[in-house]
Amino acid sequence: MRARLHLLKKIKTCEFFMPGMVDTRIHASQYSYTGTALDLPLLEWLNTYTFPVEAKYKDLGFANNVYTKVVRRTVKNSPTTACYFATMHTDASLLLGELADKFGQRALVGKVCMDSNSAVPQYKESPSECKEETDPFIKELLKKGDCNGPTDEKLEIFRETGSAISHCPNSNISICSGMLNVRNVLNHKVKLGLGTDVAGGYSPSMLDAMRRTLDTSKTLTIQDPQHKTLSFEEVFRLATLGGSEALSLDDQIGNFVVGKDFDALRVNVCVPDGPIDLFPGEGPKVILEKFLNLGDNRNITEVYVAGRRVVPFPDT
């Protein structure tokens, strides 16, 4: 605590601490082709790009190279979790389960449902037709899922079962799978966090996830003027506390409540040659909004995970 107070005293008016952002969905094994290969529907995309690349991970040199880079790229934005596609039952997915058992909830393994209707052609019923309360496959997927266009009935099932949704707007747009009505999800009191969904999404940045969540919400308002657009404050909550709630980690991280782990970003909006300009009279709310809309990794000067500074990275 004394060290933390010392840091706070040193902070200038254009610097602040904020809770660490929580990426609720990222596929580390897909990172090598992030930003490319977004020309196909989901299942064709998996067969053409994902599965052949995943086969390369038997080469430990290749695996070490990719995972070193993905960790360095993502840790500056948030602690992240491991996820795998629901229809895959490979040695890799089994290994993730072993890691989750070994390291506890900080190494969660997620399941994916209803990315798009084409994702489950091997089942007799599409996600829009199946009966979640009786279908054991879908009932299992509801434990953690990502879905587009859930009906009010399905959202009630999500709420009743304590299930969570990972909203990944970049990948939803990139692979043309739809636009989630986050407002409707929140109205049903379903837990929801944001994710990058690399490499279906082409950006590993949670700042990008927040911006595209706002863009999606505004697009829905264009389509339906009765739709209430999300505010940047609501999206900020989804990227922090919302993500921790979706992963059942809200008793440990997500905000600065006393007793939780100190997961935090130190943000400097006045970093030299940075992307943000400040002007007289701008208060904390305006400064935060400017960072969320204009900022990038140059503005994130330090990252703390459970009280330990992990950025800047050590030289070794």
mmCIF file of C-alpha atoms in Angstrom:
data_model
loop_
_atom_site.group_PDB
_atom_site.id
_atom_site.type_symbol
_atom_site.label_atom_id
_atom_site.label_comp_id
_atom_site.label_asym_id
_atom_site.label_seq_id
_atom_site.Cartn_x
_atom_site.Cartn_y
_atom_site.Cartn_z
ATOM 1 C CA MET A 1 0.000 0.000 0.000
ATOM 2 C CA ARG A 2 2.834 2.433 0.839
ATOM 3 C CA ALA A 3 4.414 1.835 -2.578
ATOM 4 C CA ARG A 4 1.078 2.432 -4.283
ATOM 5 C CA LEU A 5 0.572 5.732 -2.464
ATOM 6 C CA HIS A 6 4.069 6.765 -3.501
ATOM 7 C CA LEU A 7 3.162 6.116 -7.132
ATOM 8 C CA LEU A 8 -0.047 8.088 -6.833
ATOM 9 C CA LYS A 9 1.815 11.125 -5.487
ATOM 10 C CA LYS A 10 4.082 11.087 -8.549
ATOM 11 C CA ILE A 11 1.257 11.025 -11.080
ATOM 12 C CA LYS A 12 0.777 14.205 -13.107
ATOM 13 C CA THR A 13 -2.590 15.731 -13.973
ATOM 14 C CA CYS A 14 -2.628 14.010 -17.372
ATOM 15 C CA GLU A 15 -1.961 10.562 -15.895
ATOM 16 C CA PHE A 16 -4.329 8.189 -14.163
ATOM 17 C CA PHE A 17 -4.764 4.584 -13.072
ATOM 18 C CA MET A 18 -7.644 2.556 -14.469
ATOM 19 C CA PRO A 19 -8.690 -1.067 -13.884
ATOM 20 C CA GLY A 20 -7.093 -3.595 -16.203
ATOM 21 C CA MET A 21 -9.207 -4.475 -19.215
ATOM 22 C CA VAL A 22 -10.354 -8.084 -19.458
ATOM 23 C CA ASP A 23 -10.235 -9.793 -22.849
ATOM 24 C CA THR A 24 -12.849 -12.524 -22.476
ATOM 25 C CA ARG A 25 -11.920 -14.294 -25.703
ATOM 26 C CA ILE A 26 -8.685 -14.665 -27.629
ATOM 27 C CA HIS A 27 -7.281 -17.583 -29.623
ATOM 28 C CA ALA A 28 -3.548 -17.433 -29.039
ATOM 29 C CA SER A 29 -2.913 -20.227 -31.535
ATOM 30 C CA GLN A 30 -4.376 -18.059 -34.311
ATOM 31 C CA TYR A 31 -2.197 -15.038 -33.605
ATOM 32 C CA SER A 32 0.355 -15.669 -36.370
ATOM 33 C CA TYR A 33 -2.126 -14.694 -39.101
ATOM 34 C CA THR A 34 -3.866 -11.841 -37.281
ATOM 35 C CA GLY A 35 -4.824 -9.123 -39.727
ATOM 36 C CA THR A 36 -4.998 -11.485 -42.704
ATOM 37 C CA ALA A 37 -7.212 -14.288 -44.018
ATOM 38 C CA LEU A 38 -10.608 -12.703 -43.393
ATOM 39 C CA ASP A 39 -12.119 -13.549 -46.768
ATOM 40 C CA LEU A 40 -14.169 -16.645 -45.928
ATOM 41 C CA PRO A 41 -17.230 -17.699 -43.889
ATOM 42 C CA LEU A 42 -16.423 -19.189 -40.493
ATOM 43 C CA LEU A 43 -16.184 -22.917 -41.224
ATOM 44 C CA GLU A 44 -14.293 -22.404 -44.496
ATOM 45 C CA TRP A 45 -12.029 -19.986 -42.638
ATOM 46 C CA LEU A 46 -11.310 -22.604 -39.965
ATOM 47 C CA ASN A 47 -10.595 -25.357 -42.476
ATOM 48 C CA THR A 48 -8.482 -23.159 -44.758
ATOM 49 C CA TYR A 49 -6.448 -21.218 -42.212
ATOM 50 C CA THR A 50 -6.965 -22.196 -38.578
ATOM 51 C CA PHE A 51 -6.631 -25.964 -38.543
ATOM 52 C CA PRO A 52 -3.534 -26.111 -40.786
ATOM 53 C CA VAL A 53 -1.789 -23.495 -38.639
ATOM 54 C CA GLU A 54 -2.730 -25.236 -35.398
ATOM 55 C CA ALA A 55 -1.097 -28.404 -36.742
ATOM 56 C CA LYS A 56 2.219 -26.517 -36.765
ATOM 57 C CA TYR A 57 2.259 -26.260 -32.980
ATOM 58 C CA LYS A 58 3.829 -29.678 -32.682
ATOM 59 C CA ASP A 59 6.982 -27.732 -33.603
ATOM 60 C CA LEU A 60 7.943 -26.256 -30.226
ATOM 61 C CA GLY A 61 10.096 -23.596 -31.846
ATOM 62 C CA PHE A 62 7.119 -22.299 -33.808
ATOM 63 C CA ALA A 63 4.900 -22.456 -30.716
ATOM 64 C CA ASN A 64 7.415 -20.582 -28.565
ATOM 65 C CA ASN A 65 7.810 -17.841 -31.164
ATOM 66 C CA VAL A 66 4.057 -17.254 -31.552
ATOM 67 C CA TYR A 67 3.127 -17.460 -27.886
ATOM 68 C CA THR A 68 5.949 -15.164 -26.813
ATOM 69 C CA LYS A 69 4.713 -12.527 -29.236
ATOM 70 C CA VAL A 70 1.026 -12.878 -28.406
ATOM 71 C CA VAL A 71 1.678 -12.575 -24.676
ATOM 72 C CA ARG A 72 3.785 -9.460 -25.135
ATOM 73 C CA ARG A 73 1.203 -7.944 -27.457
ATOM 74 C CA THR A 74 -1.814 -8.582 -25.241
ATOM 75 C CA VAL A 75 -0.517 -8.185 -21.697
ATOM 76 C CA LYS A 76 -0.145 -4.443 -22.147
ATOM 77 C CA ASN A 77 -3.902 -4.226 -22.543
ATOM 78 C CA SER A 78 -5.222 -6.813 -20.098
ATOM 79 C CA PRO A 79 -4.851 -10.189 -18.461
ATOM 80 C CA THR A 80 -6.286 -12.592 -21.039
ATOM 81 C CA THR A 81 -7.861 -16.017 -20.998
ATOM 82 C CA ALA A 82 -7.485 -19.100 -23.141
ATOM 83 C CA CYS A 83 -10.400 -20.163 -25.342
ATOM 84 C CA TYR A 84 -11.025 -22.881 -27.881
ATOM 85 C CA PHE A 85 -13.668 -23.647 -30.470
ATOM 86 C CA ALA A 86 -16.455 -25.865 -29.161
ATOM 87 C CA THR A 87 -16.372 -28.418 -31.993
ATOM 88 C CA MET A 88 -12.660 -29.079 -31.470
ATOM 89 C CA HIS A 89 -11.586 -31.883 -29.165
ATOM 90 C CA THR A 90 -7.845 -32.003 -29.766
ATOM 91 C CA ASP A 91 -4.825 -32.618 -27.604
ATOM 92 C CA ALA A 92 -4.468 -28.841 -27.406
ATOM 93 C CA SER A 93 -7.915 -28.383 -25.895
ATOM 94 C CA LEU A 94 -7.225 -31.135 -23.382
ATOM 95 C CA LEU A 95 -3.970 -29.414 -22.465
ATOM 96 C CA LEU A 96 -5.839 -26.170 -21.821
ATOM 97 C CA GLY A 97 -8.086 -28.048 -19.413
ATOM 98 C CA GLU A 98 -5.028 -29.329 -17.554
ATOM 99 C CA LEU A 99 -3.629 -25.790 -17.370
ATOM 100 C CA ALA A 100 -6.919 -24.491 -16.015
ATOM 101 C CA ASP A 101 -6.819 -27.122 -13.270
ATOM 102 C CA LYS A 102 -3.215 -26.264 -12.471
ATOM 103 C CA PHE A 103 -3.431 -22.489 -12.414
ATOM 104 C CA GLY A 104 -7.021 -21.942 -11.322
ATOM 105 C CA GLN A 105 -9.435 -19.349 -12.610
ATOM 106 C CA ARG A 106 -6.750 -17.089 -14.072
ATOM 107 C CA ALA A 107 -6.366 -19.747 -16.790
ATOM 108 C CA LEU A 108 -9.983 -20.234 -17.738
ATOM 109 C CA VAL A 109 -11.050 -22.307 -20.719
ATOM 110 C CA GLY A 110 -14.097 -21.110 -22.605
ATOM 111 C CA LYS A 111 -16.557 -22.733 -24.972
ATOM 112 C CA VAL A 112 -18.057 -21.070 -28.012
ATOM 113 C CA CYS A 113 -21.612 -21.282 -29.237
ATOM 114 C CA MET A 114 -23.549 -19.647 -32.041
ATOM 115 C CA ASP A 115 -20.760 -17.687 -33.744
ATOM 116 C CA SER A 116 -22.981 -18.020 -36.787
ATOM 117 C CA ASN A 117 -25.602 -20.478 -37.941
ATOM 118 C CA SER A 118 -23.086 -22.066 -40.322
ATOM 119 C CA ALA A 119 -20.875 -23.022 -37.385
ATOM 120 C CA VAL A 120 -22.939 -26.050 -36.375
ATOM 121 C CA PRO A 121 -24.081 -27.785 -39.576
ATOM 122 C CA GLN A 122 -23.338 -31.186 -38.074
ATOM 123 C CA TYR A 123 -26.294 -30.788 -35.712
ATOM 124 C CA LYS A 124 -29.861 -31.363 -36.805
ATOM 125 C CA GLU A 125 -31.057 -28.055 -35.446
ATOM 126 C CA SER A 126 -29.511 -24.646 -35.954
ATOM 127 C CA PRO A 127 -28.813 -22.516 -32.863
ATOM 128 C CA SER A 128 -31.944 -20.480 -33.595
ATOM 129 C CA GLU A 129 -34.114 -23.621 -33.501
ATOM 130 C CA CYS A 130 -32.654 -25.827 -30.773
ATOM 131 C CA LYS A 131 -34.223 -26.208 -27.350
ATOM 132 C CA GLU A 132 -31.491 -25.182 -24.919
ATOM 133 C CA GLU A 133 -33.285 -26.538 -21.881
ATOM 134 C CA THR A 134 -33.360 -30.072 -23.342
ATOM 135 C CA ASP A 135 -30.355 -30.214 -25.698
ATOM 136 C CA PRO A 136 -27.358 -31.337 -23.593
ATOM 137 C CA PHE A 137 -24.857 -30.042 -26.151
ATOM 138 C CA ILE A 138 -26.283 -26.520 -26.193
ATOM 139 C CA LYS A 139 -26.876 -26.610 -22.430
ATOM 140 C CA GLU A 140 -23.175 -27.302 -21.938
ATOM 141 C CA LEU A 141 -22.214 -24.524 -24.340
ATOM 142 C CA LEU A 142 -24.304 -22.063 -22.351
ATOM 143 C CA LYS A 143 -21.738 -22.249 -19.554
ATOM 144 C CA LYS A 144 -19.676 -19.721 -21.509
ATOM 145 C CA GLY A 145 -20.627 -18.562 -24.943
ATOM 146 C CA ASP A 146 -20.488 -15.992 -27.696
ATOM 147 C CA CYS A 147 -23.613 -15.518 -29.750
ATOM 148 C CA ASN A 148 -25.298 -13.150 -32.144
ATOM 149 C CA GLY A 149 -28.991 -12.374 -32.230
ATOM 150 C CA PRO A 150 -30.188 -14.350 -29.167
ATOM 151 C CA THR A 151 -33.939 -14.217 -28.665
ATOM 152 C CA ASP A 152 -35.499 -12.922 -25.454
ATOM 153 C CA GLU A 153 -36.258 -16.552 -24.557
ATOM 154 C CA LYS A 154 -32.616 -17.538 -24.932
ATOM 155 C CA LEU A 155 -31.463 -14.537 -22.923
ATOM 156 C CA GLU A 156 -33.747 -15.594 -20.082
ATOM 157 C CA ILE A 157 -32.080 -19.008 -20.132
ATOM 158 C CA PHE A 158 -28.668 -17.319 -20.040
ATOM 159 C CA ARG A 159 -29.725 -15.249 -17.039
ATOM 160 C CA GLU A 160 -31.304 -18.169 -15.177
ATOM 161 C CA THR A 161 -28.257 -20.394 -15.668
ATOM 162 C CA GLY A 162 -25.765 -17.633 -14.820
ATOM 163 C CA SER A 163 -24.215 -17.962 -18.284
ATOM 164 C CA ALA A 164 -22.184 -15.187 -19.863
ATOM 165 C CA ILE A 165 -21.719 -13.729 -23.333
ATOM 166 C CA SER A 166 -18.389 -12.638 -24.806
ATOM 167 C CA HIS A 167 -19.101 -9.832 -27.273
ATOM 168 C CA CYS A 168 -16.440 -9.656 -29.999
ATOM 169 C CA PRO A 169 -17.579 -6.964 -32.436
ATOM 170 C CA ASN A 170 -14.402 -6.899 -34.521
ATOM 171 C CA SER A 171 -14.688 -10.569 -35.468
ATOM 172 C CA ASN A 172 -18.477 -10.318 -35.827
ATOM 173 C CA ILE A 173 -17.957 -7.687 -38.507
ATOM 174 C CA SER A 174 -14.824 -9.227 -40.036
ATOM 175 C CA ILE A 175 -16.414 -12.606 -40.718
ATOM 176 C CA CYS A 176 -19.885 -11.114 -41.325
ATOM 177 C CA SER A 177 -21.542 -13.093 -38.547
ATOM 178 C CA GLY A 178 -23.912 -10.394 -37.286
ATOM 179 C CA MET A 179 -24.263 -7.593 -34.752
ATOM 180 C CA LEU A 180 -25.150 -8.292 -31.137
ATOM 181 C CA ASN A 181 -27.738 -6.033 -29.497
ATOM 182 C CA VAL A 182 -25.813 -5.448 -26.267
ATOM 183 C CA ARG A 183 -28.546 -3.166 -24.915
ATOM 184 C CA ASN A 184 -31.046 -6.011 -25.074
ATOM 185 C CA VAL A 185 -28.586 -8.363 -23.363
ATOM 186 C CA LEU A 186 -28.065 -5.877 -20.534
ATOM 187 C CA ASN A 187 -31.810 -5.295 -20.220
ATOM 188 C CA HIS A 188 -32.143 -9.031 -19.539
ATOM 189 C CA LYS A 189 -29.424 -8.780 -16.856
ATOM 190 C CA VAL A 190 -27.187 -11.309 -18.615
ATOM 191 C CA LYS A 191 -23.473 -11.121 -17.817
ATOM 192 C CA LEU A 192 -21.478 -9.734 -20.728
ATOM 193 C CA GLY A 193 -17.830 -8.890 -21.376
ATOM 194 C CA LEU A 194 -15.845 -7.829 -24.421
ATOM 195 C CA GLY A 195 -13.324 -9.857 -26.398
ATOM 196 C CA THR A 196 -10.926 -9.424 -29.296
ATOM 197 C CA ASP A 197 -11.459 -12.945 -30.691
ATOM 198 C CA VAL A 198 -8.073 -12.925 -32.406
ATOM 199 C CA ALA A 199 -7.689 -13.950 -35.187
ATOM 200 C CA GLY A 200 -11.318 -13.793 -36.264
ATOM 201 C CA GLY A 201 -10.925 -10.253 -35.039
ATOM 202 C CA TYR A 202 -7.901 -8.560 -36.553
ATOM 203 C CA SER A 203 -6.935 -6.409 -33.565
ATOM 204 C CA PRO A 204 -5.589 -7.693 -30.215
ATOM 205 C CA SER A 205 -6.433 -4.342 -28.588
ATOM 206 C CA MET A 206 -9.238 -4.044 -26.069
ATOM 207 C CA LEU A 207 -9.415 -0.360 -26.994
ATOM 208 C CA ASP A 208 -10.451 -1.542 -30.457
ATOM 209 C CA ALA A 209 -13.031 -3.875 -28.888
ATOM 210 C CA MET A 210 -14.576 -0.950 -27.011
ATOM 211 C CA ARG A 211 -14.652 1.298 -30.064
ATOM 212 C CA ARG A 212 -16.263 -1.332 -32.239
ATOM 213 C CA THR A 213 -18.802 -2.101 -29.512
ATOM 214 C CA LEU A 214 -19.832 1.551 -29.688
ATOM 215 C CA ASP A 215 -19.838 1.483 -33.494
ATOM 216 C CA THR A 216 -22.067 -1.602 -33.519
ATOM 217 C CA SER A 217 -24.468 -0.007 -31.067
ATOM 218 C CA LYS A 218 -24.638 3.170 -33.187
ATOM 219 C CA THR A 219 -25.270 1.103 -36.317
ATOM 220 C CA LEU A 220 -28.201 -0.596 -34.589
ATOM 221 C CA THR A 221 -29.542 2.858 -33.721
ATOM 222 C CA ILE A 222 -29.262 3.886 -37.378
ATOM 223 C CA GLN A 223 -31.307 0.803 -38.292
ATOM 224 C CA ASP A 224 -33.791 1.385 -35.468
ATOM 225 C CA PRO A 225 -34.053 4.913 -34.015
ATOM 226 C CA GLN A 226 -35.791 3.442 -30.945
ATOM 227 C CA HIS A 227 -32.595 1.587 -30.035
ATOM 228 C CA LYS A 228 -30.774 3.255 -27.135
ATOM 229 C CA THR A 229 -27.108 3.641 -28.064
ATOM 230 C CA LEU A 230 -24.553 2.517 -25.498
ATOM 231 C CA SER A 231 -22.576 5.251 -23.754
ATOM 232 C CA PHE A 232 -18.798 5.164 -23.527
ATOM 233 C CA GLU A 233 -19.147 4.770 -19.741
ATOM 234 C CA GLU A 234 -21.213 1.601 -20.227
ATOM 235 C CA VAL A 235 -18.694 0.180 -22.687
ATOM 236 C CA PHE A 236 -15.819 1.028 -20.327
ATOM 237 C CA ARG A 237 -17.574 -0.994 -17.634
ATOM 238 C CA LEU A 238 -18.059 -3.932 -20.012
ATOM 239 C CA ALA A 239 -14.326 -3.943 -20.806
ATOM 240 C CA THR A 240 -13.357 -4.026 -17.126
ATOM 241 C CA LEU A 241 -15.852 -5.160 -14.478
ATOM 242 C CA GLY A 242 -18.182 -6.687 -17.079
ATOM 243 C CA GLY A 243 -15.412 -8.942 -18.328
ATOM 244 C CA SER A 244 -14.496 -10.025 -14.813
ATOM 245 C CA GLU A 245 -18.155 -10.827 -14.103
ATOM 246 C CA ALA A 246 -18.421 -12.860 -17.315
ATOM 247 C CA LEU A 247 -15.399 -14.936 -16.233
ATOM 248 C CA SER A 248 -16.551 -15.204 -12.598
ATOM 249 C CA LEU A 249 -13.497 -13.236 -11.480
ATOM 250 C CA ASP A 250 -15.333 -10.150 -10.222
ATOM 251 C CA ASP A 251 -14.452 -11.001 -6.627
ATOM 252 C CA GLN A 252 -10.771 -10.621 -7.611
ATOM 253 C CA ILE A 253 -10.498 -8.049 -10.417
ATOM 254 C CA GLY A 254 -12.484 -5.560 -12.495
ATOM 255 C CA ASN A 255 -12.370 -2.422 -10.364
ATOM 256 C CA PHE A 256 -10.524 -0.858 -7.447
ATOM 257 C CA VAL A 257 -12.738 -2.118 -4.615
ATOM 258 C CA VAL A 258 -10.667 -2.648 -1.476
ATOM 259 C CA GLY A 259 -9.598 -6.268 -1.123
ATOM 260 C CA LYS A 260 -9.398 -7.056 -4.839
ATOM 261 C CA ASP A 261 -6.154 -7.656 -6.705
ATOM 262 C CA PHE A 262 -4.475 -4.523 -8.038
ATOM 263 C CA ASP A 263 -4.893 -5.177 -11.753
ATOM 264 C CA ALA A 264 -4.350 -1.788 -13.328
ATOM 265 C CA LEU A 265 -3.106 0.274 -16.235
ATOM 266 C CA ARG A 266 -1.192 3.489 -15.700
ATOM 267 C CA VAL A 267 -2.236 5.791 -18.527
ATOM 268 C CA ASN A 268 -0.380 8.902 -19.639
ATOM 269 C CA VAL A 269 -2.446 10.894 -22.128
ATOM 270 C CA CYS A 270 0.381 13.431 -22.489
ATOM 271 C CA VAL A 271 3.047 10.981 -23.627
ATOM 272 C CA PRO A 272 5.515 12.659 -26.048
ATOM 273 C CA ASP A 273 4.461 12.339 -29.690
ATOM 274 C CA GLY A 274 1.286 10.591 -28.563
ATOM 275 C CA PRO A 275 -2.090 10.567 -30.313
ATOM 276 C CA ILE A 276 -3.970 12.768 -27.814
ATOM 277 C CA ASP A 277 -4.037 16.543 -27.378
ATOM 278 C CA LEU A 278 -5.483 18.112 -24.208
ATOM 279 C CA PHE A 279 -6.891 21.596 -23.834
ATOM 280 C CA PRO A 280 -7.648 23.868 -20.843
ATOM 281 C CA GLY A 281 -10.752 23.043 -18.839
ATOM 282 C CA GLU A 282 -10.967 19.351 -19.773
ATOM 283 C CA GLY A 283 -11.862 17.291 -16.712
ATOM 284 C CA PRO A 284 -11.277 13.608 -15.852
ATOM 285 C CA LYS A 285 -14.333 12.364 -17.784
ATOM 286 C CA VAL A 286 -13.223 14.084 -20.999
ATOM 287 C CA ILE A 287 -9.650 12.860 -20.545
ATOM 288 C CA LEU A 288 -10.837 9.271 -20.088
ATOM 289 C CA GLU A 289 -13.106 9.489 -23.129
ATOM 290 C CA LYS A 290 -10.270 10.871 -25.241
ATOM 291 C CA PHE A 291 -8.024 7.996 -24.194
ATOM 292 C CA LEU A 292 -10.673 5.382 -24.985
ATOM 293 C CA ASN A 293 -11.337 6.875 -28.429
ATOM 294 C CA LEU A 294 -7.881 8.116 -29.435
ATOM 295 C CA GLY A 295 -5.325 6.344 -27.259
ATOM 296 C CA ASP A 296 -3.055 3.438 -28.057
ATOM 297 C CA ASN A 297 -0.235 1.433 -26.478
ATOM 298 C CA ARG A 298 2.003 4.505 -26.325
ATOM 299 C CA ASN A 299 -0.306 5.885 -23.650
ATOM 300 C CA ILE A 300 -0.152 2.759 -21.467
ATOM 301 C CA THR A 301 3.063 3.274 -19.532
ATOM 302 C CA GLU A 302 2.673 0.581 -16.859
ATOM 303 C CA VAL A 303 0.605 -2.551 -16.333
ATOM 304 C CA TYR A 304 0.067 -4.221 -12.960
ATOM 305 C CA VAL A 305 -1.296 -7.741 -12.494
ATOM 306 C CA ALA A 306 -2.170 -8.736 -8.929
ATOM 307 C CA GLY A 307 -0.012 -5.862 -7.678
ATOM 308 C CA ARG A 308 3.039 -6.882 -9.698
ATOM 309 C CA ARG A 309 4.327 -4.579 -12.420
ATOM 310 C CA VAL A 310 4.621 -6.536 -15.664
ATOM 311 C CA VAL A 311 4.996 -3.599 -18.106
ATOM 312 C CA PRO A 312 7.486 -2.192 -18.979
ATOM 313 C CA PHE A 313 8.857 -5.623 -19.856
ATOM 314 C CA PRO A 314 12.230 -6.573 -18.383
ATOM 315 C CA ASP A 315 15.145 -6.489 -20.817
ATOM 316 C CA THR A 316 15.798 -10.202 -20.429
#
